[in-house]
Protein backbone atom coordinates (compact mmCIF):
# COMPACT_ATOMS: atom_id res chain seq x y z
CA UNK A 1 0.00 0.00 0.00
CA UNK A 2 1.26 3.44 -0.81
CA UNK A 3 -1.22 5.81 0.84
CA UNK A 4 -0.59 9.46 0.76
CA UNK A 5 -1.27 11.99 3.21
CA UNK A 6 -3.03 14.60 5.08
CA UNK A 7 -6.65 15.02 5.95
CA UNK A 8 -8.20 14.22 2.64
CA UNK A 9 -11.47 15.84 1.64
CA UNK A 10 -14.51 13.55 1.54
CA UNK A 11 -14.31 11.27 -1.47
CA UNK A 12 -17.20 11.39 -3.89
CA UNK A 13 -16.32 7.93 -5.12
CA UNK A 14 -14.18 5.73 -2.89
CA UNK A 15 -12.97 3.43 -5.66
CA UNK A 16 -13.36 5.27 -8.99
CA UNK A 17 -11.25 2.70 -10.85
CA UNK A 18 -13.73 -0.04 -9.89
CA UNK A 19 -16.87 1.78 -11.03
CA UNK A 20 -16.85 0.02 -14.42
CA UNK A 21 -16.58 -3.46 -12.91
CA UNK A 22 -19.66 -5.67 -12.92
CA UNK A 23 -21.16 -6.43 -9.53
CA UNK A 24 -20.17 -9.70 -7.87
CA UNK A 25 -22.67 -10.68 -5.17
CA UNK A 26 -21.13 -10.99 -1.71
CA UNK A 27 -21.84 -14.50 -0.37
CA UNK A 28 -23.14 -15.10 3.12
CA UNK A 29 -20.35 -15.70 5.62
CA UNK A 30 -20.07 -19.10 7.30
CA UNK A 31 -20.43 -19.34 11.07
CA UNK A 32 -16.67 -19.37 11.68
CA UNK A 33 -16.35 -15.88 10.16
CA UNK A 34 -19.06 -14.16 12.15
CA UNK A 35 -17.91 -11.53 14.64
CA UNK A 36 -19.84 -9.39 17.09
CA UNK A 37 -20.57 -5.76 16.30
CA UNK A 38 -18.13 -3.41 18.07
CA UNK A 39 -19.98 -1.82 20.97
CA UNK A 40 -17.61 -1.88 23.97
CA UNK A 41 -16.71 1.34 25.84
CA UNK A 42 -13.04 0.67 25.08
CA UNK A 43 -13.83 0.47 21.36
CA UNK A 44 -15.65 3.79 21.52
CA UNK A 45 -12.76 5.37 23.44
CA UNK A 46 -10.22 4.18 20.83
CA UNK A 47 -12.46 5.49 18.05
CA UNK A 48 -12.72 8.89 19.75
CA UNK A 49 -8.95 9.07 20.14
CA UNK A 50 -8.38 8.39 16.44
CA UNK A 51 -10.90 11.12 15.58
CA UNK A 52 -9.41 13.63 18.02
CA UNK A 53 -5.91 13.10 16.65
CA UNK A 54 -7.16 12.99 13.03
CA UNK A 55 -5.46 9.68 12.37
CA UNK A 56 -6.40 7.11 9.76
CA UNK A 57 -6.40 3.42 10.61
CA UNK A 58 -6.13 0.32 8.48
CA UNK A 59 -8.70 -1.12 10.87
CA UNK A 60 -11.40 1.20 9.49
CA UNK A 61 -10.18 1.91 5.98
CA UNK A 62 -9.67 -1.77 5.13
CA UNK A 63 -12.87 -2.83 6.95
CA UNK A 64 -11.01 -5.28 9.19
CA UNK A 65 -13.33 -7.82 10.83
CA UNK A 66 -11.22 -7.77 14.02
CA UNK A 67 -11.73 -4.08 14.77
CA UNK A 68 -14.09 -4.71 17.69
CA UNK A 69 -11.72 -7.11 19.42
CA UNK A 70 -8.57 -5.09 18.77
CA UNK A 71 -9.96 -1.68 19.66
CA UNK A 72 -11.46 -3.10 22.84
CA UNK A 73 -7.88 -3.95 23.81
CA UNK A 74 -6.70 -0.47 22.71
CA UNK A 75 -4.82 -1.92 19.75
CA UNK A 76 -5.04 0.09 16.53
CA UNK A 77 -3.01 -0.03 13.32
CA UNK A 78 -2.40 3.50 12.08
CA UNK A 79 -2.16 4.11 8.35
CA UNK A 80 0.40 6.86 7.94
CA UNK A 81 0.61 9.32 5.04
CA UNK A 82 -3.14 9.70 4.74
CA UNK A 83 -6.15 7.63 3.70
CA UNK A 84 -5.85 7.66 -0.10
CA UNK A 85 -3.87 4.92 -1.86
CA UNK A 86 -2.34 5.28 -5.29
CA UNK A 87 -2.64 1.55 -5.97
CA UNK A 88 -5.80 -0.12 -7.24
CA UNK A 89 -5.75 -3.61 -5.75
CA UNK A 90 -9.07 -5.30 -6.44
CA UNK A 91 -9.26 -6.86 -2.96
CA UNK A 92 -8.63 -3.72 -0.90
CA UNK A 93 -11.17 -1.34 0.64
CA UNK A 94 -8.72 1.54 1.18
CA UNK A 95 -9.82 4.54 -0.88
CA UNK A 96 -7.92 5.03 -4.13
CA UNK A 97 -7.15 8.17 -6.08
CA UNK A 98 -4.78 11.13 -6.16
CA UNK A 99 -3.05 11.59 -2.80
CA UNK A 100 -3.10 14.81 -0.81
CA UNK A 101 -0.08 16.73 0.41
CA UNK A 102 1.89 15.24 3.27
CA UNK A 103 0.92 16.35 6.75
CA UNK A 104 4.15 17.32 8.60
CA UNK A 105 2.41 17.03 11.98
CA UNK A 106 1.18 13.47 11.52
CA UNK A 107 4.22 11.82 13.20
CA UNK A 108 3.61 13.86 16.34
CA UNK A 109 -0.04 12.80 16.47
CA UNK A 110 0.91 9.15 15.94
CA UNK A 111 3.29 9.45 18.91
CA UNK A 112 0.47 10.96 20.99
CA UNK A 113 -1.78 8.03 20.09
CA UNK A 114 0.91 5.50 21.02
CA UNK A 115 1.33 7.19 24.40
CA UNK A 116 -2.40 7.48 25.03
CA UNK A 117 -3.02 3.83 24.16
CA UNK A 118 0.00 2.65 26.14
CA UNK A 119 1.32 0.58 23.25
CA UNK A 120 4.53 -1.43 23.60
CA UNK A 121 4.48 -2.75 20.02
CA UNK A 122 3.58 -0.58 17.03
CA UNK A 123 2.82 -2.00 13.55
CA UNK A 124 3.77 -0.27 10.30
CA UNK A 125 3.17 -2.23 7.09
CA UNK A 126 5.53 -1.25 4.29
CA UNK A 127 4.72 -0.90 0.59
CA UNK A 128 6.84 -2.51 -2.11
CA UNK A 129 8.83 0.71 -2.72
CA UNK A 130 8.58 0.13 -6.47
CA UNK A 131 10.80 2.68 -8.23
CA UNK A 132 11.72 4.22 -4.84
CA UNK A 133 15.48 3.80 -4.70
CA UNK A 134 16.85 4.01 -1.17
CA UNK A 135 13.48 3.74 0.56
CA UNK A 136 14.07 0.23 1.90
CA UNK A 137 17.46 1.22 3.25
CA UNK A 138 15.85 4.16 5.08
CA UNK A 139 13.35 1.85 6.79
CA UNK A 140 16.01 -0.70 7.73
CA UNK A 141 18.21 2.07 9.15
CA UNK A 142 15.43 2.81 11.66
CA UNK A 143 16.00 -0.72 13.04
CA UNK A 144 12.42 -2.03 13.27
CA UNK A 145 11.97 -5.26 15.22
CA UNK A 146 9.90 -6.73 12.38
CA UNK A 147 9.87 -5.84 8.69
CA UNK A 148 6.48 -6.76 7.22
CA UNK A 149 5.56 -6.66 3.55
CA UNK A 150 2.68 -8.80 2.29
CA UNK A 151 2.69 -10.76 -0.96
CA UNK A 152 -1.13 -10.93 -0.59
CA UNK A 153 -1.77 -13.63 -3.23
CA UNK A 154 -0.19 -16.14 -5.63
CA UNK A 155 1.72 -15.01 -8.76
CA UNK A 156 -0.98 -16.14 -11.21
CA UNK A 157 -3.54 -13.77 -9.69
CA UNK A 158 -1.38 -10.65 -9.53
CA UNK A 159 -2.58 -9.15 -12.82
CA UNK A 160 -6.15 -9.22 -11.54
CA UNK A 161 -5.72 -8.81 -7.78
CA UNK A 162 -2.65 -6.53 -7.55
CA UNK A 163 -2.32 -4.84 -10.97
CA UNK A 164 -0.06 -2.11 -9.57
CA UNK A 165 2.40 -4.54 -7.97
CA UNK A 166 4.83 -7.24 -9.08
CA UNK A 167 5.12 -10.57 -7.25
CA UNK A 168 8.84 -11.09 -7.73
CA UNK A 169 9.63 -7.48 -6.86
CA UNK A 170 7.83 -7.90 -3.53
CA UNK A 171 9.61 -11.19 -2.94
CA UNK A 172 12.96 -9.60 -3.75
CA UNK A 173 12.19 -6.75 -1.32
CA UNK A 174 11.78 -9.23 1.54
CA UNK A 175 15.01 -10.96 0.55
CA UNK A 176 16.87 -7.64 0.44
CA UNK A 177 15.51 -6.63 3.84
CA UNK A 178 16.89 -9.80 5.41
CA UNK A 179 20.26 -9.33 3.68
CA UNK A 180 20.50 -5.76 4.97
CA UNK A 181 19.61 -6.77 8.54
CA UNK A 182 20.05 -10.52 9.12
CA UNK A 183 19.04 -10.31 12.80
CA UNK A 184 15.77 -8.48 12.05
CA UNK A 185 12.59 -10.54 11.80
CA UNK A 186 10.84 -10.48 8.42
CA UNK A 187 7.16 -11.20 7.92
CA UNK A 188 4.75 -11.60 5.03
CA UNK A 189 1.14 -12.58 4.54
CA UNK A 190 -1.23 -13.97 1.95
CA UNK A 191 -4.99 -14.19 1.62
CA UNK A 192 -6.80 -17.30 0.48
CA UNK A 193 -10.20 -17.59 -1.14
CA UNK A 194 -9.29 -15.42 -4.13
CA UNK A 195 -9.17 -18.31 -6.61
CA UNK A 196 -5.77 -19.82 -5.84
CA UNK A 197 -5.22 -23.56 -5.40
CA UNK A 198 -3.31 -25.39 -2.68
CA UNK A 199 -0.27 -26.05 -4.85
CA UNK A 200 0.09 -22.33 -5.56
CA UNK A 201 -0.07 -21.49 -1.86
CA UNK A 202 2.62 -24.07 -1.13
CA UNK A 203 4.81 -22.52 -3.85
CA UNK A 204 4.43 -19.10 -2.22
CA UNK A 205 5.52 -20.68 1.07
CA UNK A 206 8.61 -22.09 -0.65
CA UNK A 207 9.39 -18.71 -2.23
CA UNK A 208 9.07 -16.90 1.11
CA UNK A 209 11.15 -19.48 2.95
CA UNK A 210 13.86 -19.18 0.29
CA UNK A 211 13.85 -15.43 1.01
CA UNK A 212 14.42 -16.31 4.69
CA UNK A 213 11.10 -14.85 5.84
CA UNK A 214 10.58 -15.74 9.51
CA UNK A 215 6.85 -15.25 10.02
CA UNK A 216 3.97 -16.13 7.67
CA UNK A 217 0.33 -15.09 8.07
CA UNK A 218 -2.55 -16.62 6.11
CA UNK A 219 -6.12 -15.32 6.32
CA UNK A 220 -9.45 -15.48 4.51
CA UNK A 221 -10.16 -12.85 1.87
CA UNK A 222 -13.40 -10.98 2.59
CA UNK A 223 -15.02 -9.03 -0.23
CA UNK A 224 -15.64 -5.39 0.83
CA UNK A 225 -18.18 -4.43 -1.86
CA UNK A 226 -19.81 -5.97 -4.96
CA UNK A 227 -17.27 -4.06 -7.10
CA UNK A 228 -14.30 -5.82 -5.50
CA UNK A 229 -12.74 -9.13 -6.47
CA UNK A 230 -15.28 -11.91 -5.88
CA UNK A 231 -14.77 -14.50 -3.18
CA UNK A 232 -13.96 -17.80 -4.87
CA UNK A 233 -14.66 -19.80 -1.71
CA UNK A 234 -14.47 -19.79 2.06
CA UNK A 235 -11.51 -21.81 3.31
CA UNK A 236 -12.40 -23.98 6.30
CA UNK A 237 -10.67 -23.78 9.69
CA UNK A 238 -9.31 -27.30 9.16
CA UNK A 239 -7.66 -26.20 5.93
CA UNK A 240 -6.04 -23.28 7.73
CA UNK A 241 -4.66 -25.69 10.34
CA UNK A 242 -3.25 -27.79 7.52
CA UNK A 243 -1.60 -24.75 5.94
CA UNK A 244 -0.07 -23.80 9.31
CA UNK A 245 1.38 -27.27 9.83
CA UNK A 246 2.77 -27.39 6.30
CA UNK A 247 4.40 -23.97 6.68
CA UNK A 248 5.97 -24.88 10.00
CA UNK A 249 7.26 -28.06 8.39
CA UNK A 250 8.94 -25.93 5.72
CA UNK A 251 10.92 -24.11 8.39
CA UNK A 252 9.13 -20.83 9.24
CA UNK A 253 9.76 -19.69 12.80
CA UNK A 254 6.12 -18.74 13.29
CA UNK A 255 2.88 -19.17 11.35
CA UNK A 256 -0.53 -17.65 12.01
CA UNK A 257 -3.22 -19.19 9.80
CA UNK A 258 -6.91 -18.81 10.50
CA UNK A 259 -9.99 -17.31 8.82
CA UNK A 260 -9.61 -14.03 10.73
CA UNK A 261 -5.81 -13.76 10.66
CA UNK A 262 -4.54 -10.37 9.49
CA UNK A 263 -1.02 -8.92 9.44
CA UNK A 264 -1.39 -6.81 12.55
CA UNK A 265 -3.72 -9.16 14.44
CA UNK A 266 -2.09 -10.03 17.81
CA UNK A 267 1.15 -8.61 16.41
CA UNK A 268 2.62 -7.71 19.81
CA UNK A 269 2.06 -11.18 21.24
CA UNK A 270 3.38 -12.75 18.04
CA UNK A 271 6.57 -10.69 18.29
CA UNK A 272 7.19 -12.07 21.77
CA UNK A 273 6.60 -15.60 20.44
CA UNK A 274 8.99 -14.97 17.54
CA UNK A 275 11.76 -13.99 19.90
CA UNK A 276 11.08 -16.96 22.17
CA UNK A 277 11.14 -19.44 19.26
CA UNK A 278 14.38 -18.02 17.87
CA UNK A 279 16.05 -18.03 21.29
CA UNK A 280 14.99 -21.64 21.87
CA UNK A 281 16.41 -22.70 18.51
CA UNK A 282 19.69 -20.90 19.18
CA UNK A 283 19.93 -22.53 22.61
CA UNK A 284 19.24 -25.96 21.13
CA UNK A 285 21.92 -25.43 18.51
CA UNK A 286 24.44 -24.93 21.27
Short mmCIF file of N, CA and C in Angstrom, two decimals, residues 173-282:
data_model
loop_
_atom_site.label_atom_id
_atom_site.label_comp_id
_atom_site.label_asym_id
_atom_site.label_seq_id
_atom_site.Cartn_x
_atom_site.Cartn_y
_atom_site.Cartn_z
N UNK A 173 12.12 -7.74 -2.38
CA UNK A 173 12.19 -6.75 -1.32
C UNK A 173 12.39 -7.43 0.04
N UNK A 174 11.64 -8.50 0.28
CA UNK A 174 11.78 -9.23 1.54
C UNK A 174 13.16 -9.85 1.66
N UNK A 175 13.67 -10.38 0.55
CA UNK A 175 15.01 -10.96 0.55
C UNK A 175 16.06 -9.90 0.83
N UNK A 176 15.91 -8.73 0.23
CA UNK A 176 16.87 -7.64 0.44
C UNK A 176 16.83 -7.14 1.88
N UNK A 177 15.64 -7.08 2.46
CA UNK A 177 15.51 -6.63 3.84
C UNK A 177 16.29 -7.55 4.78
N UNK A 178 16.17 -8.84 4.57
CA UNK A 178 16.89 -9.80 5.41
C UNK A 178 18.40 -9.69 5.20
N UNK A 179 18.82 -9.46 3.96
CA UNK A 179 20.26 -9.33 3.68
C UNK A 179 20.84 -8.08 4.33
N UNK A 180 20.04 -7.00 4.36
CA UNK A 180 20.50 -5.76 4.97
C UNK A 180 20.57 -5.85 6.49
N UNK A 181 19.67 -6.65 7.08
CA UNK A 181 19.61 -6.77 8.54
C UNK A 181 19.29 -8.21 8.91
N UNK A 182 20.29 -9.10 8.89
CA UNK A 182 20.05 -10.52 9.12
C UNK A 182 19.38 -10.85 10.45
N UNK A 183 19.61 -10.03 11.48
CA UNK A 183 19.04 -10.31 12.80
C UNK A 183 17.60 -9.82 12.94
N UNK A 184 17.13 -9.02 12.00
CA UNK A 184 15.77 -8.48 12.05
C UNK A 184 14.77 -9.55 11.59
N UNK A 185 13.63 -9.62 12.23
CA UNK A 185 12.59 -10.54 11.80
C UNK A 185 11.92 -9.99 10.54
N UNK A 186 11.62 -10.87 9.59
CA UNK A 186 10.84 -10.48 8.42
C UNK A 186 9.54 -11.28 8.41
N UNK A 187 8.52 -10.66 7.84
CA UNK A 187 7.16 -11.20 7.92
C UNK A 187 6.42 -10.89 6.64
N UNK A 188 5.59 -11.83 6.20
CA UNK A 188 4.75 -11.60 5.03
C UNK A 188 3.45 -12.36 5.18
N UNK A 189 2.44 -11.94 4.43
CA UNK A 189 1.14 -12.58 4.54
C UNK A 189 0.46 -12.75 3.20
N UNK A 190 -0.41 -13.74 3.13
CA UNK A 190 -1.23 -13.97 1.95
C UNK A 190 -2.68 -14.17 2.37
N UNK A 191 -3.58 -13.89 1.44
CA UNK A 191 -4.99 -14.19 1.62
C UNK A 191 -5.34 -15.42 0.80
N UNK A 192 -6.29 -16.18 1.26
CA UNK A 192 -6.80 -17.30 0.48
C UNK A 192 -8.30 -17.10 0.26
N UNK A 193 -8.81 -17.78 -0.76
CA UNK A 193 -10.20 -17.59 -1.14
C UNK A 193 -10.38 -16.68 -2.32
N UNK A 194 -9.25 -16.31 -2.97
CA UNK A 194 -9.29 -15.42 -4.13
C UNK A 194 -9.36 -16.19 -5.46
N UNK A 195 -9.17 -17.51 -5.38
CA UNK A 195 -9.17 -18.31 -6.61
C UNK A 195 -7.91 -19.12 -6.79
N UNK A 196 -7.02 -19.06 -5.79
CA UNK A 196 -5.77 -19.82 -5.84
C UNK A 196 -6.06 -21.30 -5.54
N UNK A 197 -5.08 -22.17 -5.82
CA UNK A 197 -5.22 -23.56 -5.40
C UNK A 197 -4.12 -23.88 -4.39
N UNK A 198 -4.23 -25.04 -3.76
CA UNK A 198 -3.31 -25.39 -2.68
C UNK A 198 -1.86 -25.43 -3.16
N UNK A 199 -1.62 -25.98 -4.33
CA UNK A 199 -0.27 -26.05 -4.85
C UNK A 199 0.37 -24.68 -4.99
N UNK A 200 -0.43 -23.70 -5.42
CA UNK A 200 0.09 -22.33 -5.56
C UNK A 200 0.44 -21.73 -4.21
N UNK A 201 -0.37 -22.00 -3.20
CA UNK A 201 -0.07 -21.49 -1.86
C UNK A 201 1.22 -22.11 -1.33
N UNK A 202 1.40 -23.40 -1.57
CA UNK A 202 2.62 -24.07 -1.13
C UNK A 202 3.85 -23.51 -1.85
N UNK A 203 3.70 -23.13 -3.12
CA UNK A 203 4.81 -22.52 -3.85
C UNK A 203 5.17 -21.17 -3.26
N UNK A 204 4.17 -20.39 -2.87
CA UNK A 204 4.43 -19.10 -2.22
C UNK A 204 5.19 -19.34 -0.91
N UNK A 205 4.79 -20.35 -0.15
CA UNK A 205 5.52 -20.68 1.07
C UNK A 205 6.99 -20.96 0.76
N UNK A 206 7.23 -21.77 -0.28
CA UNK A 206 8.61 -22.09 -0.65
C UNK A 206 9.38 -20.84 -1.05
N UNK A 207 8.73 -19.95 -1.80
CA UNK A 207 9.39 -18.71 -2.23
C UNK A 207 9.76 -17.85 -1.01
N UNK A 208 8.82 -17.72 -0.08
CA UNK A 208 9.07 -16.90 1.11
C UNK A 208 10.15 -17.52 2.00
N UNK A 209 10.12 -18.84 2.13
CA UNK A 209 11.15 -19.48 2.95
C UNK A 209 12.52 -19.33 2.31
N UNK A 210 12.59 -19.39 0.98
CA UNK A 210 13.86 -19.18 0.29
C UNK A 210 14.38 -17.77 0.51
N UNK A 211 13.47 -16.81 0.71
CA UNK A 211 13.85 -15.43 1.01
C UNK A 211 14.12 -15.22 2.49
N UNK A 212 14.13 -16.32 3.25
CA UNK A 212 14.42 -16.31 4.69
C UNK A 212 13.41 -15.51 5.51
N UNK A 213 12.16 -15.50 5.06
CA UNK A 213 11.10 -14.85 5.84
C UNK A 213 10.82 -15.69 7.08
N UNK A 214 10.73 -15.04 8.23
CA UNK A 214 10.58 -15.74 9.51
C UNK A 214 9.13 -16.08 9.85
N UNK A 215 8.22 -15.17 9.52
CA UNK A 215 6.85 -15.25 10.02
C UNK A 215 5.87 -15.14 8.85
N UNK A 216 4.97 -16.11 8.75
CA UNK A 216 3.97 -16.13 7.67
C UNK A 216 2.57 -16.05 8.26
N UNK A 217 1.74 -15.17 7.69
CA UNK A 217 0.33 -15.09 8.07
C UNK A 217 -0.54 -15.47 6.88
N UNK A 218 -1.60 -16.21 7.15
CA UNK A 218 -2.55 -16.62 6.11
C UNK A 218 -3.97 -16.39 6.63
N UNK A 219 -4.76 -15.62 5.90
CA UNK A 219 -6.12 -15.32 6.32
C UNK A 219 -7.11 -15.40 5.17
N UNK A 220 -8.38 -15.40 5.51
CA UNK A 220 -9.45 -15.48 4.51
C UNK A 220 -9.70 -14.11 3.88
N UNK A 221 -9.75 -14.06 2.56
CA UNK A 221 -10.16 -12.85 1.87
C UNK A 221 -11.65 -12.62 2.09
N UNK A 222 -12.00 -11.38 2.43
CA UNK A 222 -13.40 -10.98 2.59
C UNK A 222 -13.69 -9.83 1.62
N UNK A 223 -14.69 -9.98 0.82
CA UNK A 223 -15.02 -9.03 -0.23
C UNK A 223 -15.69 -7.78 0.35
N UNK A 224 -15.07 -6.59 0.22
CA UNK A 224 -15.64 -5.39 0.83
C UNK A 224 -16.94 -4.90 0.20
N UNK A 225 -16.99 -4.93 -1.15
CA UNK A 225 -18.18 -4.43 -1.86
C UNK A 225 -18.40 -5.30 -3.10
N UNK A 226 -19.57 -5.20 -3.73
CA UNK A 226 -19.81 -5.97 -4.96
C UNK A 226 -18.85 -5.62 -6.10
N UNK A 227 -18.19 -4.47 -6.04
CA UNK A 227 -17.27 -4.06 -7.10
C UNK A 227 -15.87 -4.66 -6.91
N UNK A 228 -15.62 -5.25 -5.76
CA UNK A 228 -14.30 -5.82 -5.50
C UNK A 228 -14.21 -7.25 -6.04
N UNK A 229 -13.00 -7.77 -5.99
CA UNK A 229 -12.74 -9.13 -6.47
C UNK A 229 -13.69 -10.11 -5.77
N UNK A 230 -14.34 -10.98 -6.52
CA UNK A 230 -15.28 -11.91 -5.88
C UNK A 230 -14.57 -12.94 -5.01
N UNK A 231 -15.27 -13.40 -4.00
CA UNK A 231 -14.77 -14.50 -3.18
C UNK A 231 -14.97 -15.80 -3.95
N UNK A 232 -13.87 -16.52 -4.16
CA UNK A 232 -13.96 -17.80 -4.87
C UNK A 232 -14.54 -18.88 -3.95
N UNK A 233 -14.13 -18.85 -2.69
CA UNK A 233 -14.66 -19.80 -1.71
C UNK A 233 -14.20 -19.41 -0.32
N UNK A 234 -14.88 -19.97 0.68
CA UNK A 234 -14.47 -19.79 2.06
C UNK A 234 -13.64 -21.00 2.47
N UNK A 235 -12.42 -20.75 2.89
CA UNK A 235 -11.51 -21.81 3.31
C UNK A 235 -11.87 -22.21 4.73
N UNK A 236 -11.94 -23.50 4.99
CA UNK A 236 -12.40 -23.98 6.30
C UNK A 236 -11.30 -23.86 7.35
N UNK A 237 -11.68 -23.81 8.62
CA UNK A 237 -10.67 -23.78 9.69
C UNK A 237 -9.71 -24.96 9.64
N UNK A 238 -10.20 -26.14 9.27
CA UNK A 238 -9.31 -27.30 9.16
C UNK A 238 -8.25 -27.10 8.09
N UNK A 239 -8.63 -26.46 6.98
CA UNK A 239 -7.66 -26.20 5.93
C UNK A 239 -6.60 -25.20 6.40
N UNK A 240 -7.01 -24.23 7.19
CA UNK A 240 -6.04 -23.28 7.73
C UNK A 240 -5.06 -23.99 8.66
N UNK A 241 -5.55 -24.91 9.47
CA UNK A 241 -4.66 -25.69 10.34
C UNK A 241 -3.66 -26.48 9.51
N UNK A 242 -4.14 -27.04 8.40
CA UNK A 242 -3.25 -27.79 7.52
C UNK A 242 -2.18 -26.89 6.93
N UNK A 243 -2.57 -25.70 6.48
CA UNK A 243 -1.60 -24.75 5.94
C UNK A 243 -0.55 -24.39 7.00
N UNK A 244 -1.00 -24.16 8.24
CA UNK A 244 -0.07 -23.80 9.31
C UNK A 244 0.94 -24.90 9.55
N UNK A 245 0.47 -26.14 9.59
CA UNK A 245 1.38 -27.27 9.83
C UNK A 245 2.37 -27.45 8.67
N UNK A 246 1.88 -27.27 7.45
CA UNK A 246 2.77 -27.39 6.30
C UNK A 246 3.84 -26.30 6.30
N UNK A 247 3.44 -25.08 6.65
CA UNK A 247 4.40 -23.97 6.68
C UNK A 247 5.45 -24.16 7.77
N UNK A 248 5.01 -24.61 8.93
CA UNK A 248 5.97 -24.88 10.00
C UNK A 248 6.93 -25.99 9.59
N UNK A 249 6.41 -26.98 8.88
CA UNK A 249 7.26 -28.06 8.39
C UNK A 249 8.29 -27.58 7.39
N UNK A 250 8.00 -26.48 6.70
CA UNK A 250 8.94 -25.93 5.72
C UNK A 250 10.04 -25.10 6.38
N UNK A 251 9.85 -24.78 7.67
CA UNK A 251 10.92 -24.11 8.39
C UNK A 251 10.65 -22.70 8.87
N UNK A 252 9.42 -22.16 8.71
CA UNK A 252 9.13 -20.83 9.24
C UNK A 252 9.21 -20.85 10.76
N UNK A 253 9.70 -19.77 11.34
CA UNK A 253 9.76 -19.69 12.80
C UNK A 253 8.36 -19.64 13.41
N UNK A 254 7.47 -18.92 12.75
CA UNK A 254 6.12 -18.74 13.29
C UNK A 254 5.13 -18.65 12.14
N UNK A 255 3.95 -19.21 12.34
CA UNK A 255 2.88 -19.17 11.35
C UNK A 255 1.57 -18.85 12.07
N UNK A 256 0.83 -17.91 11.53
CA UNK A 256 -0.53 -17.65 12.01
C UNK A 256 -1.46 -17.85 10.82
N UNK A 257 -2.31 -18.87 10.91
CA UNK A 257 -3.22 -19.19 9.80
C UNK A 257 -4.59 -19.49 10.36
N UNK A 258 -5.53 -18.62 10.06
CA UNK A 258 -6.91 -18.81 10.50
C UNK A 258 -7.80 -17.92 9.64
N UNK A 259 -9.12 -18.15 9.64
CA UNK A 259 -9.99 -17.31 8.82
C UNK A 259 -9.86 -15.82 9.10
N UNK A 260 -9.64 -15.44 10.36
CA UNK A 260 -9.61 -14.03 10.73
C UNK A 260 -8.20 -13.47 10.89
N UNK A 261 -7.19 -14.25 10.56
CA UNK A 261 -5.81 -13.76 10.66
C UNK A 261 -5.59 -12.58 9.73
N UNK A 262 -4.96 -11.54 10.27
CA UNK A 262 -4.54 -10.37 9.49
C UNK A 262 -3.13 -10.00 9.94
N UNK A 263 -2.42 -9.21 9.16
CA UNK A 263 -1.02 -8.92 9.44
C UNK A 263 -0.78 -8.36 10.83
N UNK A 264 -1.63 -7.46 11.26
CA UNK A 264 -1.39 -6.81 12.55
C UNK A 264 -2.18 -7.44 13.70
N UNK A 265 -2.90 -8.50 13.43
CA UNK A 265 -3.72 -9.16 14.44
C UNK A 265 -2.81 -9.85 15.46
N UNK A 266 -2.91 -9.46 16.74
CA UNK A 266 -2.09 -10.03 17.81
C UNK A 266 -0.60 -9.86 17.54
N UNK A 267 -0.24 -8.78 16.85
CA UNK A 267 1.15 -8.61 16.41
C UNK A 267 2.12 -8.50 17.58
N UNK A 268 1.73 -7.83 18.66
CA UNK A 268 2.62 -7.71 19.81
C UNK A 268 2.92 -9.05 20.45
N UNK A 269 1.87 -9.84 20.66
CA UNK A 269 2.06 -11.18 21.24
C UNK A 269 2.88 -12.06 20.30
N UNK A 270 2.64 -11.94 19.01
CA UNK A 270 3.38 -12.75 18.04
C UNK A 270 4.86 -12.38 18.04
N UNK A 271 5.17 -11.10 18.23
CA UNK A 271 6.57 -10.69 18.29
C UNK A 271 7.28 -11.35 19.47
N UNK A 272 6.60 -11.40 20.61
CA UNK A 272 7.19 -12.07 21.77
C UNK A 272 7.41 -13.55 21.49
N UNK A 273 6.45 -14.18 20.80
CA UNK A 273 6.60 -15.60 20.44
C UNK A 273 7.75 -15.80 19.46
N UNK A 274 7.89 -14.89 18.50
CA UNK A 274 8.99 -14.97 17.54
C UNK A 274 10.33 -14.99 18.26
N UNK A 275 10.50 -14.06 19.17
CA UNK A 275 11.76 -13.99 19.90
C UNK A 275 12.00 -15.25 20.72
N UNK A 276 10.93 -15.76 21.35
CA UNK A 276 11.08 -16.96 22.17
C UNK A 276 11.46 -18.17 21.33
N UNK A 277 10.83 -18.30 20.14
CA UNK A 277 11.14 -19.44 19.26
C UNK A 277 12.58 -19.36 18.76
N UNK A 278 13.00 -18.16 18.35
CA UNK A 278 14.38 -18.02 17.87
C UNK A 278 15.38 -18.31 18.98
N UNK A 279 15.13 -17.80 20.17
CA UNK A 279 16.05 -18.03 21.29
C UNK A 279 16.13 -19.51 21.63
N UNK A 280 15.00 -20.20 21.57
CA UNK A 280 14.99 -21.64 21.87
C UNK A 280 15.79 -22.41 20.83
N UNK A 281 15.65 -22.01 19.56
CA UNK A 281 16.41 -22.70 18.51
C UNK A 281 17.90 -22.44 18.65
N UNK A 282 18.27 -21.21 19.00
CA UNK A 282 19.69 -20.90 19.18
C UNK A 282 20.27 -21.66 20.36
#
